[in-house]
Amino acid sequence: MAMPPSLRFLLLMLLLAGSGGATAAAFDLEEATIDSIHRAFAAGELTSRGLVGLYLRRIASLDPELHAIIELDPDGALAAADRADATALSSSGALPLLHGVPVLLKDNIAAAGALNATAGSLAIVGSRAARDAGVVERLRRAGAVLLGTASLSEWCNFRGPGIPAGWSPRGGQGRVRLYRFLFLGFANRFLGFFSAPRTVVTMQRRLIFGWLMQNPYVPWATTCSSSSGSAITAAANMAAVTLGTETDGSIMCPSSYNSVVGIKPTVGLTSRSGVIIISPRMDTVGPIARTVSDAVHVLEAIVGHDPRDAEATSMASKYIPECGYRQFSNLDGLRGKRLGILRKVFSEHFDIMRYFANAIIICFICK
Ligand SMILES: *[C@@H]1O[C@H](CO)[C@@H](O)[C@H](O)[C@H]1NC(C)=O
């Protein structure tokens, strides 16, 4: 029996979707956490090399729309992933905190090797770093795999007044991924709270789940400055975790506009050596991730004294808890808490206000 071409194509896509190898089938990349990644490693369902491949494919499919990546280093990442996989095979003890976990750096953080740190500017393309930034040294020590650099507002938004958030000459205009929850798109569509947003959906999804699943981005919404690429890539599952930097709002604002978790560490808790900063009194490097737990893992990995940023880090490192930060992570931490809703901060942007209201309604329904 002759199948209509569209049905044949759909079947082909379904087959392709199911044949991504053992790695892709057993492990769900969407919303993966460090814990879920480590569980998949331990169960033999996933390797760090396989995971790097999954993120590179995801980046290839989404970044043409989102403009959230400036550079990738696939060869360096795969080599580091292979080393992580070999370590896992040969060691019987506990593996380091970020073992085999792919990370994207904001483009103002230097890493020795192929990546250029340019703060999004064309002015210093090709000026490769002689050594790792202090935080990158710690990331590598914790077993992380560097995928590449995420876009930002050029010079961390210190280029001049009136420059759009998330824009740089190297990265183009970064685009926000406003919310990540399937049920919000679902509710939007079927319950009709608000008109459905213009969406960008990956090809495979649109074909297979198009009637049900929206993977919505709001291309016209602001990303907020300046660690926008780090927040967009975390939200869109283009890396496991990312690093951003903040002078005044640059971790927290893009994190909140992209529905991810950012931690702005006290100045000096994380080293600024090898980072293009604006002000030594204010700048700080911190994690941006999809969950609080992931952000805490990264924070624990990158804090500490660095002789190359001696004054600030020696003062702040006194406050690092002896057993790290993960001891304070508590799944039940919000039980019984009353939440205040801060509406005013979102009111500048009508679209964000709509989805914010939507999210609150859904929270009540889910309760
Ligand atoms: C770093 O910059 C150089 C010079 O422009 C370029 O050839 C190289 O590809 C860049 N590195 C990466 C990883 O893109």
Tab-separated table of C-alpha atoms and ligand atoms in Angstrom:
chain	number	residue	atom	x	y	z
A	1	MET	CA	0.000	0.000	0.000
A	2	ALA	CA	1.332	3.386	-0.964
A	3	MET	CA	1.655	5.717	1.957
A	4	PRO	CA	1.009	9.404	1.495
A	5	PRO	CA	4.397	11.198	1.445
A	6	SER	CA	3.581	13.220	4.569
A	7	LEU	CA	2.817	10.059	6.551
A	8	ARG	CA	5.966	8.401	5.277
A	9	PHE	CA	7.933	11.424	6.367
A	10	LEU	CA	6.304	11.386	9.787
A	11	LEU	CA	7.108	7.691	10.199
A	12	LEU	CA	10.681	8.347	9.152
A	13	MET	CA	10.935	11.105	11.738
A	14	LEU	CA	9.482	8.827	14.410
A	15	LEU	CA	12.017	6.160	13.510
A	16	LEU	CA	14.811	8.704	13.593
A	17	ALA	CA	13.584	10.009	16.914
A	18	GLY	CA	13.684	6.506	18.310
A	19	SER	CA	17.047	5.611	16.861
A	20	GLY	CA	19.307	8.187	18.426
A	21	GLY	CA	21.395	5.354	19.879
A	22	ALA	CA	21.151	3.916	23.367
A	23	THR	CA	22.425	7.197	24.740
A	24	ALA	CA	19.659	9.389	23.397
A	25	ALA	CA	16.864	6.907	24.026
A	26	ALA	CA	17.482	6.211	27.701
A	27	PHE	CA	18.544	9.657	28.782
A	28	ASP	CA	16.345	12.747	28.567
A	29	LEU	CA	18.353	15.824	27.667
A	30	GLU	CA	15.472	18.233	28.248
A	31	GLU	CA	15.799	19.667	31.756
A	32	ALA	CA	18.668	17.285	32.575
A	33	THR	CA	20.335	18.069	35.905
A	34	ILE	CA	23.821	17.287	37.177
A	35	ASP	CA	22.280	14.548	39.315
A	36	SER	CA	20.337	13.027	36.402
A	37	ILE	CA	23.479	13.177	34.253
A	38	HIS	CA	25.561	11.462	36.938
A	39	ARG	CA	22.883	8.823	37.439
A	40	ALA	CA	22.875	8.134	33.703
A	41	PHE	CA	26.699	7.902	33.726
A	42	ALA	CA	26.605	5.476	36.644
A	43	ALA	CA	23.899	3.346	35.017
A	44	GLY	CA	25.957	3.105	31.838
A	45	GLU	CA	23.186	4.823	29.838
A	46	LEU	CA	25.281	7.825	28.944
A	47	THR	CA	28.894	8.860	28.482
A	48	SER	CA	30.289	12.338	28.717
A	49	ARG	CA	31.197	12.086	25.009
A	50	GLY	CA	27.610	11.129	24.181
A	51	LEU	CA	26.339	14.036	26.261
A	52	VAL	CA	28.628	16.537	24.527
A	53	GLY	CA	27.273	15.220	21.215
A	54	LEU	CA	23.682	15.720	22.390
A	55	TYR	CA	24.362	19.310	23.436
A	56	LEU	CA	26.210	20.094	20.206
A	57	ARG	CA	23.233	18.833	18.210
A	58	ARG	CA	20.836	20.808	20.344
A	59	ILE	CA	22.941	23.934	19.854
A	60	ALA	CA	23.066	23.356	16.094
A	61	SER	CA	19.288	23.164	15.955
A	62	LEU	CA	18.424	26.063	18.288
A	63	ASP	CA	21.213	28.583	18.088
A	64	PRO	CA	20.415	29.860	14.587
A	65	GLU	CA	17.197	31.169	16.192
A	66	LEU	CA	18.469	32.159	19.643
A	67	HIS	CA	21.948	33.610	18.942
A	68	ALA	CA	23.174	32.549	22.346
A	69	ILE	CA	26.562	31.049	21.458
A	70	ILE	CA	29.663	32.908	20.327
A	71	GLU	CA	32.199	30.082	20.003
A	72	LEU	CA	32.219	26.336	20.335
A	73	ASP	CA	35.206	24.090	20.866
A	74	PRO	CA	33.874	20.650	19.852
A	75	ASP	CA	37.319	19.047	19.618
A	76	GLY	CA	38.429	20.298	23.029
A	77	ALA	CA	35.091	19.325	24.557
A	78	LEU	CA	35.129	15.810	23.115
A	79	ALA	CA	38.738	15.285	24.238
A	80	ALA	CA	37.872	16.429	27.770
A	81	ALA	CA	34.775	14.217	27.714
A	82	ASP	CA	36.890	11.225	26.699
A	83	ARG	CA	39.250	11.910	29.592
A	84	ALA	CA	36.256	12.083	31.938
A	85	ASP	CA	34.876	8.807	30.572
A	86	ALA	CA	38.277	7.132	30.984
A	87	THR	CA	38.543	8.406	34.573
A	88	ALA	CA	35.103	7.001	35.342
A	89	LEU	CA	36.130	3.583	34.030
A	90	SER	CA	39.413	3.441	35.889
A	91	SER	CA	38.439	4.894	39.265
A	92	SER	CA	36.400	3.189	41.906
A	93	GLY	CA	36.097	6.134	44.289
A	94	ALA	CA	33.851	9.195	44.231
A	95	LEU	CA	34.104	11.276	41.073
A	96	PRO	CA	34.545	15.059	41.228
A	97	LEU	CA	31.570	17.400	41.593
A	98	LEU	CA	31.097	18.297	37.914
A	99	HIS	CA	32.541	15.122	36.460
A	100	GLY	CA	31.912	15.025	32.690
A	101	VAL	CA	29.381	17.883	32.848
A	102	PRO	CA	29.328	20.221	29.795
A	103	VAL	CA	29.548	23.915	30.696
A	104	LEU	CA	29.275	27.129	28.664
A	105	LEU	CA	31.229	30.205	29.764
A	106	LYS	CA	30.147	33.786	29.263
A	107	ASP	CA	32.408	35.190	26.536
A	108	ASN	CA	34.318	37.424	28.963
A	109	ILE	CA	35.816	34.445	30.862
A	110	ALA	CA	39.147	33.150	29.571
A	111	ALA	CA	40.017	29.525	28.995
A	112	ALA	CA	43.408	28.362	27.745
A	113	GLY	CA	43.108	26.541	24.437
A	114	ALA	CA	40.998	27.205	21.391
A	115	LEU	CA	38.393	29.569	22.843
A	116	ASN	CA	38.771	33.341	22.581
A	117	ALA	CA	37.330	35.491	25.373
A	118	THR	CA	36.253	38.710	23.697
A	119	ALA	CA	33.325	40.148	25.685
A	120	GLY	CA	31.422	39.949	22.402
A	121	SER	CA	33.663	42.529	20.766
A	122	LEU	CA	35.441	42.291	17.429
A	123	ALA	CA	38.278	44.364	18.879
A	124	ILE	CA	40.037	41.464	20.582
A	125	VAL	CA	39.152	38.466	18.432
A	126	GLY	CA	42.176	36.215	18.204
A	127	SER	CA	43.708	37.361	21.514
A	128	ARG	CA	43.697	33.922	23.040
A	129	ALA	CA	44.246	33.524	26.745
A	130	ALA	CA	47.596	32.260	27.982
A	131	ARG	CA	45.986	30.531	30.939
A	132	ASP	CA	42.643	29.622	32.424
A	133	ALA	CA	40.652	32.132	34.431
A	134	GLY	CA	40.606	31.257	38.146
A	135	VAL	CA	37.037	29.948	37.932
A	136	VAL	CA	37.824	27.901	34.814
A	137	GLU	CA	40.789	26.279	36.559
A	138	ARG	CA	38.378	25.237	39.308
A	139	LEU	CA	35.728	24.062	36.845
A	140	ARG	CA	38.265	21.831	35.142
A	141	ARG	CA	39.522	20.527	38.471
A	142	ALA	CA	35.914	19.638	39.313
A	143	GLY	CA	35.744	17.579	36.109
A	144	ALA	CA	33.687	19.958	33.945
A	145	VAL	CA	33.890	19.871	30.153
A	146	LEU	CA	34.080	23.275	28.417
A	147	LEU	CA	31.768	23.402	25.414
A	148	GLY	CA	32.285	26.993	24.350
A	149	THR	CA	31.340	30.580	25.088
A	150	ALA	CA	27.887	32.096	25.453
A	151	SER	CA	26.888	35.474	24.064
A	152	LEU	CA	26.398	38.590	26.149
A	153	SER	CA	25.772	42.300	25.845
A	154	GLU	CA	29.010	43.617	24.358
A	155	TRP	CA	31.564	44.573	27.028
A	156	CYS	CA	29.036	43.381	29.623
A	157	ASN	CA	26.728	46.253	28.716
A	158	PHE	CA	29.459	48.870	29.170
A	159	ARG	CA	29.750	49.736	25.510
A	160	GLY	CA	27.495	52.766	25.543
A	161	PRO	CA	23.958	53.829	26.371
A	162	GLY	CA	21.011	52.596	24.319
A	163	ILE	CA	22.554	49.288	23.158
A	164	PRO	CA	19.940	46.501	23.139
A	165	ALA	CA	20.320	43.905	25.916
A	166	GLY	CA	21.920	40.687	24.709
A	167	TRP	CA	23.437	42.204	21.575
A	168	SER	CA	27.077	42.010	20.563
A	169	PRO	CA	28.777	42.308	17.196
A	170	ARG	CA	30.109	38.761	17.516
A	171	GLY	CA	26.979	37.115	18.868
A	172	GLY	CA	24.223	39.142	17.224
A	173	GLN	CA	20.949	39.640	19.068
A	174	GLY	CA	20.393	36.974	21.729
A	175	ARG	CA	16.794	35.872	22.059
A	176	VAL	CA	14.934	35.080	25.209
A	177	ARG	CA	13.415	31.745	25.922
A	178	LEU	CA	10.771	32.981	28.231
A	179	TYR	CA	9.369	29.917	29.858
A	180	ARG	CA	10.320	26.312	29.759
A	181	PHE	CA	7.348	24.443	31.056
A	182	LEU	CA	5.367	22.258	28.757
A	183	PHE	CA	2.229	22.685	30.805
A	184	LEU	CA	2.264	26.442	30.329
A	185	GLY	CA	2.228	26.047	26.563
A	186	PHE	CA	-0.341	23.307	26.929
A	187	ALA	CA	-2.604	25.411	29.095
A	188	ASN	CA	-2.192	28.346	26.804
A	189	ARG	CA	-3.336	26.265	23.932
A	190	PHE	CA	-6.174	24.283	25.394
A	191	LEU	CA	-7.486	26.393	28.207
A	192	GLY	CA	-7.052	29.604	26.286
A	193	PHE	CA	-6.005	31.839	29.165
A	194	PHE	CA	-4.106	33.996	26.761
A	195	SER	CA	-3.465	33.935	23.074
A	196	ALA	CA	-0.683	31.505	22.185
A	197	PRO	CA	2.718	33.072	21.606
A	198	ARG	CA	4.530	32.972	18.302
A	199	THR	CA	6.714	29.978	18.868
A	200	VAL	CA	9.907	28.490	17.658
A	201	VAL	CA	9.778	24.745	17.804
A	202	THR	CA	12.518	22.370	16.853
A	203	MET	CA	11.782	20.536	13.650
A	204	GLN	CA	11.396	17.075	15.076
A	205	ARG	CA	9.098	18.247	17.796
A	206	ARG	CA	6.918	20.225	15.484
A	207	LEU	CA	6.419	17.159	13.320
A	208	ILE	CA	5.846	14.616	16.012
A	209	PHE	CA	4.296	16.480	18.863
A	210	GLY	CA	3.214	19.626	17.113
A	211	TRP	CA	-0.385	19.305	18.226
A	212	LEU	CA	0.529	18.932	21.872
A	213	MET	CA	3.921	20.269	22.640
A	214	GLN	CA	5.065	23.807	22.320
A	215	ASN	CA	8.628	24.697	22.915
A	216	PRO	CA	7.990	28.360	23.095
A	217	TYR	CA	10.323	31.245	22.805
A	218	VAL	CA	9.269	34.838	22.658
A	219	PRO	CA	11.623	36.271	20.089
A	220	TRP	CA	10.686	39.887	20.702
A	221	ALA	CA	11.045	39.859	24.493
A	222	THR	CA	14.173	41.335	26.045
A	223	THR	CA	16.824	38.904	27.337
A	224	CYS	CA	17.938	41.423	29.953
A	225	SER	CA	21.631	42.287	30.222
A	226	SER	CA	24.367	41.126	30.191
A	227	SER	CA	24.862	37.366	30.877
A	228	SER	CA	22.016	36.787	28.435
A	229	GLY	CA	23.653	33.983	26.450
A	230	SER	CA	24.397	32.048	29.648
A	231	ALA	CA	20.751	32.328	30.738
A	232	ILE	CA	19.302	31.571	27.290
A	233	THR	CA	21.505	28.500	26.840
A	234	ALA	CA	20.632	27.204	30.312
A	235	ALA	CA	16.907	27.738	29.636
A	236	ALA	CA	17.058	26.122	26.202
A	237	ASN	CA	19.058	23.088	27.437
A	238	MET	CA	22.085	23.918	25.308
A	239	ALA	CA	24.472	22.998	28.155
A	240	ALA	CA	24.158	21.387	31.557
A	241	VAL	CA	25.134	24.582	33.395
A	242	THR	CA	26.676	27.939	32.526
A	243	LEU	CA	28.722	30.724	34.085
A	244	GLY	CA	27.763	34.387	34.021
A	245	THR	CA	29.238	37.531	35.545
A	246	GLU	CA	27.543	40.426	37.253
A	247	THR	CA	28.455	44.029	37.939
A	248	ASP	CA	24.941	45.182	38.686
A	249	GLY	CA	22.138	42.771	37.817
A	250	SER	CA	23.831	40.879	34.990
A	251	ILE	CA	23.380	37.425	36.512
A	252	MET	CA	20.078	37.951	38.249
A	253	CYS	CA	18.181	39.847	35.570
A	254	PRO	CA	18.751	37.508	32.589
A	255	SER	CA	18.196	34.537	34.909
A	256	SER	CA	14.777	35.794	35.942
A	257	TYR	CA	13.753	36.806	32.409
A	258	ASN	CA	14.711	33.344	31.124
A	259	SER	CA	13.168	31.363	34.027
A	260	VAL	CA	16.455	29.924	35.252
A	261	VAL	CA	18.421	30.060	38.502
A	262	GLY	CA	21.295	32.498	38.863
A	263	ILE	CA	23.459	32.990	41.942
A	264	LYS	CA	25.306	36.276	42.313
A	265	PRO	CA	28.108	35.480	44.750
A	266	THR	CA	29.502	38.044	47.176
A	267	VAL	CA	32.362	39.897	45.473
A	268	GLY	CA	35.564	37.897	46.003
A	269	LEU	CA	33.885	34.585	46.698
A	270	THR	CA	34.768	33.688	43.106
A	271	SER	CA	37.988	34.816	41.455
A	272	ARG	CA	37.902	37.454	38.715
A	273	SER	CA	41.361	36.618	37.400
A	274	GLY	CA	41.181	35.994	33.655
A	275	VAL	CA	37.770	37.654	33.428
A	276	ILE	CA	37.064	40.865	31.486
A	277	ILE	CA	35.359	42.914	34.158
A	278	ILE	CA	33.996	46.419	34.537
A	279	SER	CA	34.721	47.153	38.182
A	280	PRO	CA	36.965	45.178	40.577
A	281	ARG	CA	34.808	46.432	43.451
A	282	MET	CA	31.581	45.096	42.024
A	283	ASP	CA	32.140	42.301	39.531
A	284	THR	CA	31.607	38.685	40.454
A	285	VAL	CA	31.369	35.372	38.588
A	286	GLY	CA	28.456	33.041	39.325
A	287	PRO	CA	26.481	30.072	38.085
A	288	ILE	CA	23.367	30.113	35.909
A	289	ALA	CA	21.514	26.804	35.788
A	290	ARG	CA	18.081	25.259	35.479
A	291	THR	CA	17.777	24.175	39.096
A	292	VAL	CA	18.894	25.557	42.447
A	293	SER	CA	20.736	22.316	43.109
A	294	ASP	CA	22.776	22.593	39.892
A	295	ALA	CA	23.622	26.224	40.619
A	296	VAL	CA	24.788	25.204	44.096
A	297	HIS	CA	26.995	22.445	42.648
A	298	VAL	CA	28.674	24.966	40.365
A	299	LEU	CA	29.014	27.557	43.121
A	300	GLU	CA	30.709	25.002	45.347
A	301	ALA	CA	33.099	24.109	42.531
A	302	ILE	CA	34.191	27.669	41.670
A	303	VAL	CA	34.533	29.502	45.006
A	304	GLY	CA	37.829	29.939	46.778
A	305	HIS	CA	41.050	31.834	47.195
A	306	ASP	CA	43.036	32.720	44.085
A	307	PRO	CA	46.475	34.388	44.335
A	308	ARG	CA	45.716	36.205	41.069
A	309	ASP	CA	42.731	37.946	42.674
A	310	ALA	CA	44.254	37.812	46.123
A	311	GLU	CA	42.746	40.718	48.012
A	312	ALA	CA	39.091	40.062	47.290
A	313	THR	CA	39.267	36.270	47.379
A	314	SER	CA	41.231	36.072	50.610
A	315	MET	CA	38.710	38.320	52.349
A	316	ALA	CA	35.637	36.524	51.014
A	317	SER	CA	36.955	32.971	51.329
A	318	LYS	CA	36.641	33.258	55.125
A	319	TYR	CA	32.897	32.970	54.603
A	320	ILE	CA	32.914	29.746	52.612
A	321	PRO	CA	31.277	27.055	54.773
A	322	GLU	CA	33.648	24.263	55.685
A	323	CYS	CA	31.618	21.509	54.053
A	324	GLY	CA	30.547	23.564	51.065
A	325	TYR	CA	27.099	24.743	50.050
A	326	ARG	CA	25.395	21.531	49.018
A	327	GLN	CA	24.667	20.677	52.652
A	328	PHE	CA	22.098	23.498	52.596
A	329	SER	CA	20.197	22.183	49.572
A	330	ASN	CA	16.856	20.926	50.800
A	331	LEU	CA	14.146	19.503	48.576
A	332	ASP	CA	11.515	20.475	51.130
A	333	GLY	CA	12.901	23.950	51.594
A	334	LEU	CA	9.762	25.702	50.354
A	335	ARG	CA	7.244	23.565	52.216
A	336	GLY	CA	4.933	25.721	54.297
A	337	LYS	CA	6.405	28.976	53.013
A	338	ARG	CA	4.244	31.874	51.902
A	339	LEU	CA	5.420	33.400	48.660
A	340	GLY	CA	5.216	37.086	47.884
A	341	ILE	CA	4.764	38.073	44.261
A	342	LEU	CA	6.872	40.937	43.018
A	343	ARG	CA	4.881	42.298	40.095
A	344	LYS	CA	6.460	45.666	39.581
A	345	VAL	CA	9.798	44.400	38.285
A	346	PHE	CA	8.112	42.701	35.350
A	347	SER	CA	5.724	45.482	34.443
A	348	GLU	CA	8.020	47.122	31.902
A	349	HIS	CA	7.425	44.370	29.456
A	350	PHE	CA	3.890	43.453	28.575
A	351	ASP	CA	4.690	40.010	27.160
A	352	ILE	CA	6.642	38.996	30.207
A	353	MET	CA	3.809	40.251	32.393
A	354	ARG	CA	1.343	38.040	30.524
A	355	TYR	CA	3.412	34.894	30.931
A	356	PHE	CA	4.195	35.736	34.494
A	357	ALA	CA	0.478	35.989	35.250
A	358	ASN	CA	0.000	32.743	33.376
A	359	ALA	CA	2.665	31.000	35.447
A	360	ILE	CA	1.055	32.124	38.675
A	361	ILE	CA	-2.340	30.813	37.575
A	362	ILE	CA	-0.781	27.477	36.640
A	363	CYS	CA	0.955	27.289	40.032
A	364	PHE	CA	-2.405	27.600	41.709
A	365	ILE	CA	-3.955	24.977	39.457
A	366	CYS	CA	-1.110	22.524	40.083
A	367	LYS	CA	-1.426	22.990	43.808
B	1	LIG	C1	39.506	32.125	18.103
B	1	LIG	O1	39.870	33.168	17.205
B	1	LIG	C2	40.654	32.768	16.100
B	1	LIG	C3	41.076	34.011	15.366
B	1	LIG	O2	39.959	34.710	14.900
B	1	LIG	C4	39.864	31.800	15.245
B	1	LIG	O3	40.645	31.348	14.158
B	1	LIG	C5	39.412	30.616	16.097
B	1	LIG	O4	38.595	29.771	15.334
B	1	LIG	C6	38.671	31.094	17.327
B	1	LIG	N1	38.374	29.954	18.192
B	1	LIG	C7	37.181	29.323	18.194
B	1	LIG	C8	37.049	28.161	19.084
B	1	LIG	O5	36.228	29.691	17.519
